[in-house]
Coordinates of C-alpha atoms and ligand atoms in Angstrom, one line a residue:
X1 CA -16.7 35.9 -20.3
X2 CA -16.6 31.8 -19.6
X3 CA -19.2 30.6 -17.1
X4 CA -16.7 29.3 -15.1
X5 CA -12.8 30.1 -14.2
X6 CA -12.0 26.5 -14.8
X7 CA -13.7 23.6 -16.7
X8 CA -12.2 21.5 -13.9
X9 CA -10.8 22.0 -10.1
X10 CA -8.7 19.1 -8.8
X11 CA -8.4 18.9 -4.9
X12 CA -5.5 17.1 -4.0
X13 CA -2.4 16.2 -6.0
X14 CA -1.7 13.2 -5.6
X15 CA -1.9 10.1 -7.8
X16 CA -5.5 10.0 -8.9
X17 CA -5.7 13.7 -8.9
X18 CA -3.2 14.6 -10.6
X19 CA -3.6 11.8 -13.0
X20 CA -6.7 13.2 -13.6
X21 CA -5.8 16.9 -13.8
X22 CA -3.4 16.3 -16.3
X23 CA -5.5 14.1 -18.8
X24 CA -8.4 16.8 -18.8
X25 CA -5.7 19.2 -19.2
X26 CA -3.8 17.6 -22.2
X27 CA -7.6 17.4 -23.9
X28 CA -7.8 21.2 -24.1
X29 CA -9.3 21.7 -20.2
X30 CA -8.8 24.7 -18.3
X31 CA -7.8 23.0 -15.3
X32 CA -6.8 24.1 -11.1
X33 CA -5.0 21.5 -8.9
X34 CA -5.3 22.4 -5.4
X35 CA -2.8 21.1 -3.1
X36 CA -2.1 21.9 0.7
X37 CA 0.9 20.1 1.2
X38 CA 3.5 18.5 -1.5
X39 CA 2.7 17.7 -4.8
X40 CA 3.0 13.8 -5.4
X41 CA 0.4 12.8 -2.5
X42 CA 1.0 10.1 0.0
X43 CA 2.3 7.7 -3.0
X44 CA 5.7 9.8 -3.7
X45 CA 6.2 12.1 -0.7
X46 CA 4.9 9.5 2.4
X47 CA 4.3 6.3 1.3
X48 CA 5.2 3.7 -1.7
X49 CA 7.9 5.6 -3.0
X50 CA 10.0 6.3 0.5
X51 CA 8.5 3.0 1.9
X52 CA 10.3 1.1 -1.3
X53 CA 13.5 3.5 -0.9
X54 CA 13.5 1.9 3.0
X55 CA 13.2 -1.5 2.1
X56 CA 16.1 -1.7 -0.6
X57 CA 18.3 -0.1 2.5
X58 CA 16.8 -2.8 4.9
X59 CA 17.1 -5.5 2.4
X60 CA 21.0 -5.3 2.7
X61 CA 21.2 -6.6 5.5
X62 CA 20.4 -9.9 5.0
X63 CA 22.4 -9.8 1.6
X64 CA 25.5 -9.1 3.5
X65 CA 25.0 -12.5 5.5
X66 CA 24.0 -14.2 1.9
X67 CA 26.7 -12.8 0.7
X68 CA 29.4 -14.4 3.4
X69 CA 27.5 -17.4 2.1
X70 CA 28.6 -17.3 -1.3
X71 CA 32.6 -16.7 -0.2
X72 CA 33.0 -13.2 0.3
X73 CA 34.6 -11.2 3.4
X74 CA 31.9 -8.1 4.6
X75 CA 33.5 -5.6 6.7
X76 CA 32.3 -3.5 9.1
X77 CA 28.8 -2.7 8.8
X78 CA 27.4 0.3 10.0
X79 CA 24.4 2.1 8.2
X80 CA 24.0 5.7 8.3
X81 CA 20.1 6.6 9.2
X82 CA 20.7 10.4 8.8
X83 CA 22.5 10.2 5.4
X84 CA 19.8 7.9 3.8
X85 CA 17.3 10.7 5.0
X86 CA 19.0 13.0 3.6
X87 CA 19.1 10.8 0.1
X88 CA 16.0 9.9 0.4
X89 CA 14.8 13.5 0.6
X90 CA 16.3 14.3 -2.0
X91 CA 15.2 12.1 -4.5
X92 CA 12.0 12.5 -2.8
X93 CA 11.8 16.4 -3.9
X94 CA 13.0 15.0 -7.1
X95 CA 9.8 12.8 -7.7
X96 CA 8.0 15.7 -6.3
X97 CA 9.4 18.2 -8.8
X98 CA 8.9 16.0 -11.9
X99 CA 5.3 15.9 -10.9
X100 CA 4.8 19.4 -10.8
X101 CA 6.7 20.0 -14.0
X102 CA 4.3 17.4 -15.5
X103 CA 1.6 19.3 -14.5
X104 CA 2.7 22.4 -15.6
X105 CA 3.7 21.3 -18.8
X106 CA -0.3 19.5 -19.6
X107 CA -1.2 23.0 -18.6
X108 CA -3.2 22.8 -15.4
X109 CA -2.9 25.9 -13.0
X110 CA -1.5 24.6 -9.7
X111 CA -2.4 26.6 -6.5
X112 CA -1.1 26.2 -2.8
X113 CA -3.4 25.9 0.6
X114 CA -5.9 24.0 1.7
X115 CA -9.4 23.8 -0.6
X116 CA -12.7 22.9 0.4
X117 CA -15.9 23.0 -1.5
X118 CA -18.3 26.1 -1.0
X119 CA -20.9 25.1 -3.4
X120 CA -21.4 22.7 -6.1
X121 CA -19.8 24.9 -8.6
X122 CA -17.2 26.7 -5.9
X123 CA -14.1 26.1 -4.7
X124 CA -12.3 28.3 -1.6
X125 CA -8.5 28.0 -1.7
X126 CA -7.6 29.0 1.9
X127 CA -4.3 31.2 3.1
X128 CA -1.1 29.0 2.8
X129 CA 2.1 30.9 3.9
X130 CA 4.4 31.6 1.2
X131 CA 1.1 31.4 -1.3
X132 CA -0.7 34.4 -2.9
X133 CA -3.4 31.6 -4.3
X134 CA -5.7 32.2 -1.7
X135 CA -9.5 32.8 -2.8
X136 CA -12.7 31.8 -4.4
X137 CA -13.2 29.7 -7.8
X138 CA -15.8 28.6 -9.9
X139 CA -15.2 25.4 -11.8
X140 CA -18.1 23.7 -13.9
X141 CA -16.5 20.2 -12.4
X142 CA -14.8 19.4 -8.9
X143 CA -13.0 16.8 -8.2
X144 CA -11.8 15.4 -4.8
X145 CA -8.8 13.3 -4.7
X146 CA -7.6 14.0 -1.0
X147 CA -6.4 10.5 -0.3
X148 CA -6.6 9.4 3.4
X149 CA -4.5 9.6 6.6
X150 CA -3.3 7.4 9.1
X151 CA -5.7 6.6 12.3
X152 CA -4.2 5.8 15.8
X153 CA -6.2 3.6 18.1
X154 CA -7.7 5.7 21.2
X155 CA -6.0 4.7 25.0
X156 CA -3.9 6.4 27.5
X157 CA -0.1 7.5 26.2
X158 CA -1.1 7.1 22.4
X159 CA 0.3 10.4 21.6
X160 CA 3.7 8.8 22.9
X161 CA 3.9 6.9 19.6
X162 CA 4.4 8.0 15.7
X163 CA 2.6 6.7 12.1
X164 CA 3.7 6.2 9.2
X165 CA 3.9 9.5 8.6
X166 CA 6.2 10.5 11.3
X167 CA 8.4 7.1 10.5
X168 CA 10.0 8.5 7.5
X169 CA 11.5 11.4 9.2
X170 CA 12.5 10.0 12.6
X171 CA 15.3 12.0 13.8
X172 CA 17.6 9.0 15.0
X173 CA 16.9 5.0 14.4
X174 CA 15.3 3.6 17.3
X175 CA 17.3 0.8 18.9
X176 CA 14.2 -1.3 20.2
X177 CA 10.5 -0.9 18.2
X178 CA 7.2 -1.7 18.6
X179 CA 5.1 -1.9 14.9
X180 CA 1.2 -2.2 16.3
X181 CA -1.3 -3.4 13.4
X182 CA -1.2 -6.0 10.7
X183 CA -1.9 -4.9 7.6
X184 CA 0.2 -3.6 4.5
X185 CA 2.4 -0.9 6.6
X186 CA 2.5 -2.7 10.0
X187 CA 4.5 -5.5 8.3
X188 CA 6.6 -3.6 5.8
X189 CA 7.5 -1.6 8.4
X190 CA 8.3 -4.2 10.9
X191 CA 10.5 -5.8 8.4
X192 CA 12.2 -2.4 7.3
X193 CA 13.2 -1.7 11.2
X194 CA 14.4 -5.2 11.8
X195 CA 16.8 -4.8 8.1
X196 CA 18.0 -1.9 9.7
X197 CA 18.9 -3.9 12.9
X198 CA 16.4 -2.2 15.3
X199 CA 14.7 -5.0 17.6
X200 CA 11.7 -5.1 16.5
X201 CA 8.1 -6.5 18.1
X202 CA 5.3 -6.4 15.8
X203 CA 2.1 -6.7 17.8
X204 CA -1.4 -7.5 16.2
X205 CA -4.9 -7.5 18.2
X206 CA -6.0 -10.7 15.7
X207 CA -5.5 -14.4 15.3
X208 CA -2.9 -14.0 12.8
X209 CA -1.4 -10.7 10.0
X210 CA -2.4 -9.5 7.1
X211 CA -6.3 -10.3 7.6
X212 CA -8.1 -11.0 4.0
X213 CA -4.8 -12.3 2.4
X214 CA -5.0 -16.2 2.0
X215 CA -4.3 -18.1 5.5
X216 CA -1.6 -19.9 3.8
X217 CA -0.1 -16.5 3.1
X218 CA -0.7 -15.3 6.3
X219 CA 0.5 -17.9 8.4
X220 CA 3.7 -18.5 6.2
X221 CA 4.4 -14.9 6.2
X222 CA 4.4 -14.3 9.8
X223 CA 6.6 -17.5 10.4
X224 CA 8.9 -16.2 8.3
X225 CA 8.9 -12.5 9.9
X226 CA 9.5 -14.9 12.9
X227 CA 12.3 -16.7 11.5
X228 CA 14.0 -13.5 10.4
X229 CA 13.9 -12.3 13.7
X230 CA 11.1 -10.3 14.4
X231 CA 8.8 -11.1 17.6
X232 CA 5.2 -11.4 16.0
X233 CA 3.4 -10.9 19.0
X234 CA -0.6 -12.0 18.4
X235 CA -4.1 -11.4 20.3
X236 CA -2.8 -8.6 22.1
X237 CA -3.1 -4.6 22.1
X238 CA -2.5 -2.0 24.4
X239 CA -3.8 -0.9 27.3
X240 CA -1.2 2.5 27.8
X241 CA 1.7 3.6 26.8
X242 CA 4.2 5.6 29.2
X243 CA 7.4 7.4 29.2
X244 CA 10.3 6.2 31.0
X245 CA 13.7 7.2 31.6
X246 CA 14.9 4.4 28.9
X247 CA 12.3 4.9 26.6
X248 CA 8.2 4.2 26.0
X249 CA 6.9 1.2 28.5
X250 CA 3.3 0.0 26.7
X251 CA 1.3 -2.6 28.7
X252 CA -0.8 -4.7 26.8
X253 CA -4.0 -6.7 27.3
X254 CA -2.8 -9.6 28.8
X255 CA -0.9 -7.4 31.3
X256 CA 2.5 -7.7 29.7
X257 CA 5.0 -5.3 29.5
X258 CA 7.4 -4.0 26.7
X259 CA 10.0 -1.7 26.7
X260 CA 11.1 -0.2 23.2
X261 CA 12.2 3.5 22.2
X262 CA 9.7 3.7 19.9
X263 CA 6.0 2.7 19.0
X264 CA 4.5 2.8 15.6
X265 CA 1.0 2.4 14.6
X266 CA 0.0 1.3 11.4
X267 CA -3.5 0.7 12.7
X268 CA -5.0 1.8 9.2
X269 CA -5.8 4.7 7.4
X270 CA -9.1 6.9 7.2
X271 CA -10.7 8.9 3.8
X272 CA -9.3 12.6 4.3
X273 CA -12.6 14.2 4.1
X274 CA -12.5 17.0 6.9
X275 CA -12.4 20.4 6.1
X276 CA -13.2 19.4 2.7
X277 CA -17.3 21.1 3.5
X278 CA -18.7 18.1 1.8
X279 CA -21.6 18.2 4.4
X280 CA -22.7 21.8 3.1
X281 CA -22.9 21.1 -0.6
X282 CA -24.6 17.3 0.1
X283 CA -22.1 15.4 -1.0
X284 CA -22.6 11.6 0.7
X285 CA -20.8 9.6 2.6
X286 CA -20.9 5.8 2.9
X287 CA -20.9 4.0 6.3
X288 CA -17.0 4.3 6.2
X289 CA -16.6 7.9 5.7
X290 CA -15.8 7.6 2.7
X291 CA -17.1 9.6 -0.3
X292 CA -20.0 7.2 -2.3
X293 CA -19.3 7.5 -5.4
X294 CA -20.9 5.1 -8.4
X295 CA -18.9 3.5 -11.5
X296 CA -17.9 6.2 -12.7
X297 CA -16.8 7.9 -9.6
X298 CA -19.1 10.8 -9.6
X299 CA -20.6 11.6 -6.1
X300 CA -24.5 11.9 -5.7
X301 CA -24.2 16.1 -6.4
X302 CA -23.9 16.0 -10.1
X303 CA -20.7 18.8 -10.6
X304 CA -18.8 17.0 -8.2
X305 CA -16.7 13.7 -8.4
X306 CA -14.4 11.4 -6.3
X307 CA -11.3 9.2 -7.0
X308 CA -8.7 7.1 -4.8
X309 CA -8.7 6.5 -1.1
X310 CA -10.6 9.1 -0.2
X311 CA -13.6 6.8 -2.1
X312 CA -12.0 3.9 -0.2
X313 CA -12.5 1.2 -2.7
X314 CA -9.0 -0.3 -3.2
X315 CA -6.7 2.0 -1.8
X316 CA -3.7 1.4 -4.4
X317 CA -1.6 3.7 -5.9
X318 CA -2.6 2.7 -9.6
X319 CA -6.3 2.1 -8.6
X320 CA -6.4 5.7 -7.7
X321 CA -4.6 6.8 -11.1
X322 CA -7.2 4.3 -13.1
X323 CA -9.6 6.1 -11.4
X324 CA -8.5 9.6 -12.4
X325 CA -8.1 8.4 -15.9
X326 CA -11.2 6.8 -16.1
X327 CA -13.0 10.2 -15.0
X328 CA -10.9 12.2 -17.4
X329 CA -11.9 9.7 -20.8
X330 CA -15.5 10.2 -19.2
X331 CA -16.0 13.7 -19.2
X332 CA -13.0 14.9 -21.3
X333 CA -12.7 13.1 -24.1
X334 CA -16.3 12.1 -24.8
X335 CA -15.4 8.3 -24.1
X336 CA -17.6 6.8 -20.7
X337 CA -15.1 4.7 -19.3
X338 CA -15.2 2.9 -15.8
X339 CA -12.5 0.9 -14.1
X340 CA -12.8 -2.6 -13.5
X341 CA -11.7 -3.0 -9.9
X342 CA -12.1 -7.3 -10.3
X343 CA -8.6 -9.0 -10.0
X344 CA -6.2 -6.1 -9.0
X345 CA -2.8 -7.6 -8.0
X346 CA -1.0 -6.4 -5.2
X347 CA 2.1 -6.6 -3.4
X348 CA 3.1 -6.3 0.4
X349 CA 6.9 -5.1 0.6
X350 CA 7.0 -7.3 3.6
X351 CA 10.8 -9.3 3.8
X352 CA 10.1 -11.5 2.4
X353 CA 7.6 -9.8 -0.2
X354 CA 3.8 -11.0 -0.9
X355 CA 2.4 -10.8 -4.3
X356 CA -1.4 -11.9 -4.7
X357 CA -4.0 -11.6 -7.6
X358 CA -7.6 -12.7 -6.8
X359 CA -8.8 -15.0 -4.3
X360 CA -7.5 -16.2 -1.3
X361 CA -8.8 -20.0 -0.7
X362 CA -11.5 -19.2 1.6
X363 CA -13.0 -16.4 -0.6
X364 CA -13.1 -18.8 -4.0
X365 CA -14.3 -21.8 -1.6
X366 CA -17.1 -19.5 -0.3
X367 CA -18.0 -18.7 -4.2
X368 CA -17.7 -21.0 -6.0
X369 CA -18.2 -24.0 -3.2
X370 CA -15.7 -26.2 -5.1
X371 CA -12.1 -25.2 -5.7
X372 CA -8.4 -27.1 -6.1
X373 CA -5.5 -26.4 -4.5
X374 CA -2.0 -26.0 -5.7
X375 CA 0.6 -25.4 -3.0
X376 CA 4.2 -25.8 -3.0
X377 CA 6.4 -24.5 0.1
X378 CA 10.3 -24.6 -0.9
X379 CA 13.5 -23.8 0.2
X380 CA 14.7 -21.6 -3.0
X381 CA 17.9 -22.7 -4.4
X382 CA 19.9 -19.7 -3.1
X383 CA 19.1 -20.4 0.3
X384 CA 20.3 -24.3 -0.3
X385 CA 23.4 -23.2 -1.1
X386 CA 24.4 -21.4 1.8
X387 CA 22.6 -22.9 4.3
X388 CA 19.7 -20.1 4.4
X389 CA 16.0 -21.2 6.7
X390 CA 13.5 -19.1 4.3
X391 CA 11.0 -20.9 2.5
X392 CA 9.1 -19.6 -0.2
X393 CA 5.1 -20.5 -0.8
X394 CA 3.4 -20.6 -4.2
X395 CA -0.7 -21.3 -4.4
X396 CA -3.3 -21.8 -6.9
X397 CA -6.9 -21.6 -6.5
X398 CA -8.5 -23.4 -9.4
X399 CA -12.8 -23.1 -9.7
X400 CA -13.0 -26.8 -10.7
X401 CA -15.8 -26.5 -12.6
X402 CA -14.0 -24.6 -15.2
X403 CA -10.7 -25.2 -14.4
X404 CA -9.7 -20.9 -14.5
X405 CA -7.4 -20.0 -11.8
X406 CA -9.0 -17.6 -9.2
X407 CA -6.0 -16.6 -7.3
X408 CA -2.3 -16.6 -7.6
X409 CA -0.2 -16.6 -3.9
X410 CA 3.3 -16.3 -3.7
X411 CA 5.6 -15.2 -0.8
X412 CA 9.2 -15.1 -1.5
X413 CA 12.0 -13.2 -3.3
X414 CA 10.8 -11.2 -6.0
X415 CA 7.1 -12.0 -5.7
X416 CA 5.7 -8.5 -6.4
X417 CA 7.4 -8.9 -9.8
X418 CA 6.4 -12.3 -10.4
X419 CA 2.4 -11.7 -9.5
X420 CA 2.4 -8.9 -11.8
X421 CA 2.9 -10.6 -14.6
X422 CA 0.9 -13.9 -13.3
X423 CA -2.4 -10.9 -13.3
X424 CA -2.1 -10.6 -16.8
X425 CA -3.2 -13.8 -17.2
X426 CA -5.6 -14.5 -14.7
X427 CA -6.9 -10.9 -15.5
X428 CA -7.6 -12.6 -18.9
X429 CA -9.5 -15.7 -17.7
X430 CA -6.5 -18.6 -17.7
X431 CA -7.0 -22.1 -17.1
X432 CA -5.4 -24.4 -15.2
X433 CA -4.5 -26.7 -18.5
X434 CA -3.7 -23.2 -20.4
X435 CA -1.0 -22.3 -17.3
X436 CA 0.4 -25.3 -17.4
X437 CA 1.3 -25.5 -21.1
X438 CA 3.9 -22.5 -20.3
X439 CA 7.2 -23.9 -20.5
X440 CA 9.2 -23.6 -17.2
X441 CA 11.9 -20.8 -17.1
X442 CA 15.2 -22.6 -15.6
X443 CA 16.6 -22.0 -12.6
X444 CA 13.9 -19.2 -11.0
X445 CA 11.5 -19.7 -8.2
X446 CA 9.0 -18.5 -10.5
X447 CA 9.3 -21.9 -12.9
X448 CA 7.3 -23.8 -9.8
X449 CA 4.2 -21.9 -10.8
X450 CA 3.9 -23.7 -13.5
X451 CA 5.1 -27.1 -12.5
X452 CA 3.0 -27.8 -10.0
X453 CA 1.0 -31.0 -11.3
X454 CA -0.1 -32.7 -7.8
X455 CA -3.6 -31.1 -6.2
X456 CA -2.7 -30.4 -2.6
X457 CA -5.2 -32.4 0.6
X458 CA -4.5 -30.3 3.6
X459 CA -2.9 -33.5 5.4
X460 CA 0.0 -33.2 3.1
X461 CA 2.8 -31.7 4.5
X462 CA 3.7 -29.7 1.5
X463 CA 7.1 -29.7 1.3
X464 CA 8.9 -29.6 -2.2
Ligands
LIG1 P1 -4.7 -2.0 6.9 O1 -6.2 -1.7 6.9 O2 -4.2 -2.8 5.9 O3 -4.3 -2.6 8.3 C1 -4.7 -1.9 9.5 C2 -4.3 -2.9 10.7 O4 -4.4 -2.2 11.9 C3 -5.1 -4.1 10.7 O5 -4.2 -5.2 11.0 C4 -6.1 -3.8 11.8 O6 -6.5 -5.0 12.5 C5 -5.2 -3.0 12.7 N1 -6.1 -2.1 13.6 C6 -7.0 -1.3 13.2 N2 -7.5 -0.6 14.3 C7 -6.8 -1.0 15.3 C8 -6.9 -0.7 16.7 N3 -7.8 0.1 17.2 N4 -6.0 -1.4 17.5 C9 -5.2 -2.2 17.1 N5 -5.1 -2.6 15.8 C10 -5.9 -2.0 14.9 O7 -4.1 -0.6 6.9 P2 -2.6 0.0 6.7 O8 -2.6 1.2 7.5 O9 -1.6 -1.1 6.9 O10 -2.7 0.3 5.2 C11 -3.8 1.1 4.6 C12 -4.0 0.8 3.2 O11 -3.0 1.4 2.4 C13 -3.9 -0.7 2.9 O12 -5.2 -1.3 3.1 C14 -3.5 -0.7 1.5 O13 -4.7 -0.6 0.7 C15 -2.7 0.5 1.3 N6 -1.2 0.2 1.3 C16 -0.8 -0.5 0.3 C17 0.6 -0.9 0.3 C18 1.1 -1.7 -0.9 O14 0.4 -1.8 -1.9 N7 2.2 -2.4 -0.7 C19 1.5 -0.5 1.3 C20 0.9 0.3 2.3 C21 -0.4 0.6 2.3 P3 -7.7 -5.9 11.9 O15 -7.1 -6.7 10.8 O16 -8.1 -6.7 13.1 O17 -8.8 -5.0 11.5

């Protein structure tokens, strides 16, 4: 009889845990992914993948009005929040079901209901209604890939308001929101309500959004939120929120009051560790909550490792599948890997979209002391034509010593594409000279990435 009933138990299948499940299954593995609600994590069922489906229907909007600029006749336009959550659902269990079959098919044993470790070789699946997995199992490796969950800030009436989660099933559009927070989902969501033609206040406690991004970024951003019509509302947070007859009255700091239907908080995101019994079998925590792991993102109990958000390093859907991967060539296929979290690109699906890769100005001037500056702020040539306000912003940071390009900025149409591929390059260690030698493609926004010859002095007024 084996020592174990599996070689490996995954809890939580989401994208690093699944991931993972799968690899170690393909390699020969008996494998047990335990999951408590849907299979495909907060990526596919609450997240990226509904986010992104919400954004292409908010992103209409403003192509209806660009279209009227370029000669044709709209008609009526009425969108339809009930039926798009209906679609959305639906390719939502979709995604969902593709991930299961995947599973399935690698040959890892998939089991229902919350799991939580016992000891550092045991695994208790607990009752889930509908599911006859309930029980104990032994597993000569665990692995915890729970992911995390939104956090709400703590004053009177905060109940009154929803979080992400909630905002992807809201049974009718709000006419008048309030986004609170200024990270990643404050401002994608912010934009995605005011596509949708909700009135939309996005309010922020700080100086100005997206804290960490590049200032440049951040202040260009939020005049463009601005300019598209959504009331950025700064230094400010709440002090209650109540019910009225209309809808949710929140008074803020500075003793103002706002009136909308609906309040959303996107006030950040905490590792999912409870229930999990972590404190019974040892298993650290860092001064975040989140589980310590080291390189290779085993926790400090030998059996038992730890990959994605719930290790809150970068919490990114393909860090957390790295991650999984990484663990799997470790301990599966004989072949120690680690994931190099240095230069990881990301993209905000704000409208209009951010994509960065490495350092924002402040970050490369505090390491390296000496850095140059590329900056170009443009109208792009769609907007020229029919008469549209948005400006775009490209940035290089350039470590002057060497000339390599430490961070790549770019807010404007398609940027999430465009910084994708820009990684590759700064991933591999380009030069400024080396950049430039890349012919120009003609006519794209991208072409002024690598066009830009002039170093910018903050006193110019940057306008191309
Ligand atoms: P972030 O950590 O990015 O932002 C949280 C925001 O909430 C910050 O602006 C923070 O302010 C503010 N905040 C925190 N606590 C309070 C409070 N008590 N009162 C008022 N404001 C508060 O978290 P998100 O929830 O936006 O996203 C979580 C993570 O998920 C992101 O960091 C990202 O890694 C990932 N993500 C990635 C996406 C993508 O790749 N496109 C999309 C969505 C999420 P302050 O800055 O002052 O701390």
């Amino acid at each position: 009889m084996a020592e174990y009933d599996f070689d490996l138990f995954v809890i939580g299948a989401g994208s690093g845990g699944v991931r993972a499940a799968r690899l170690a299954a393909l390699s020969g593995a008996k494998v047990a992914v335990a999951e408590e609600y849907r299979v495909g994590g907060t990526c596919v069922i609450r997240g990226c993948v509904p986010k992104k489906f919400m954004v292409y229907a908010s992103e209409v909007s403003a192509q209806l009005k660009t279209a009227e600029g370029f000669g044709w006749s709209v008609g009526a336009r009425t969108f339809d929040w009930k039926r798009f959550l209906q679609d959305k659902d639906v390719e939502i269990a979709r995604l969902s079901g593709i991930y299961v079959t995947n599973l399935q098919k690698a040959g890892a044993h998939l089991l229902h209901g919350k799991a939580r470790v016992v000891d550092a070789h045991t695994v208790e699946v607990l009752p889930k209604e509908g599911s006859q997995d309930a029980g104990r199992y032994t597993a000569r490796r665990i692995l915890i890939a729970t992911g995390g969950r939104p956090v709400r800030p703590e004053f009177p009436g905060v109940d009154l308001g929803v979080t992400s989660d909630e905002a992807f099933h809201l049974p009718t559009l709000p006419k008048r929101v309030m986004v609170v927070g200024g990270g990643y989902i404050a401002v994608e969501f912010a934009g995605i309500f005011n596509g949708l033609g909700v009135e939309t206040t996005l309010l922020y406690r700080g100086a100005n959004i997206l804290r960490g991004f590049d200032d440049d970024v951040r202040s260009h951003l939020a005049d463009e939120l601005e300019k598209r019509g959504i009331k950025v509302v700064l230094g400010c947070s709440h002090k209650s929120i109540e019910k009225t007859e209309q809808g949710l009255l929140s008074t803020l700091s500075n003793d103002l009051t706002f009136e909308t239907d609906a309040v959303m908080f996107a006030t950040g995101r905490e590792p999912y560790v409870e229930g999990l019994g972590l404190d019974k079998v040892g298993v650290k925590l860092n001064e975040r909550g989140a589980i310590a792991v080291d390189k290779h993102s085993k926790t400090n109990v030998d059996s038992i490792w730890a990959v994605g958000d719930v290790t809150d390093r970068i919490n990114l859907t393909p860090v957390a599948i790295r991650e999984g991967a990484a663990f799997a060539q470790t301990e599966f296929y004989g072949n120690p890997t680690s994931f190099d979290h240095e230069l990881v690109a990301s993209a905000v699906f704000s409208q209009p979209p951010v994509g960065v890769v490495g350092l924002s100005e402040a970050e490369a001037r505090h390491a390296f002391g000496k850095v140059d500056i590329y900056r170009s702020i443009f109208r792009p040539m769609k907007a020229t034509f029919y008469g549209g306000q948005e400006r775009c912003l490209i940035k290089l940071v350039v470590k002057q010593d060497d000339e390599k390009i430490v961070g790549v900025h770019v807010v404007g149409p398609d940027s999430p594409e465009i910084i994708q591929m820009a990684a590759i390059a700064v991933k591999m260690g380009v030069t400024k000279p080396q950049w430039d030698s890349t012919c120009a493609v003609h006519p794209t926004l991208a072409e002024e990435l690598v066009t830009m010859r002039e170093k910018y002095m903050p006193s110019d007024v940057g306008v191309a």
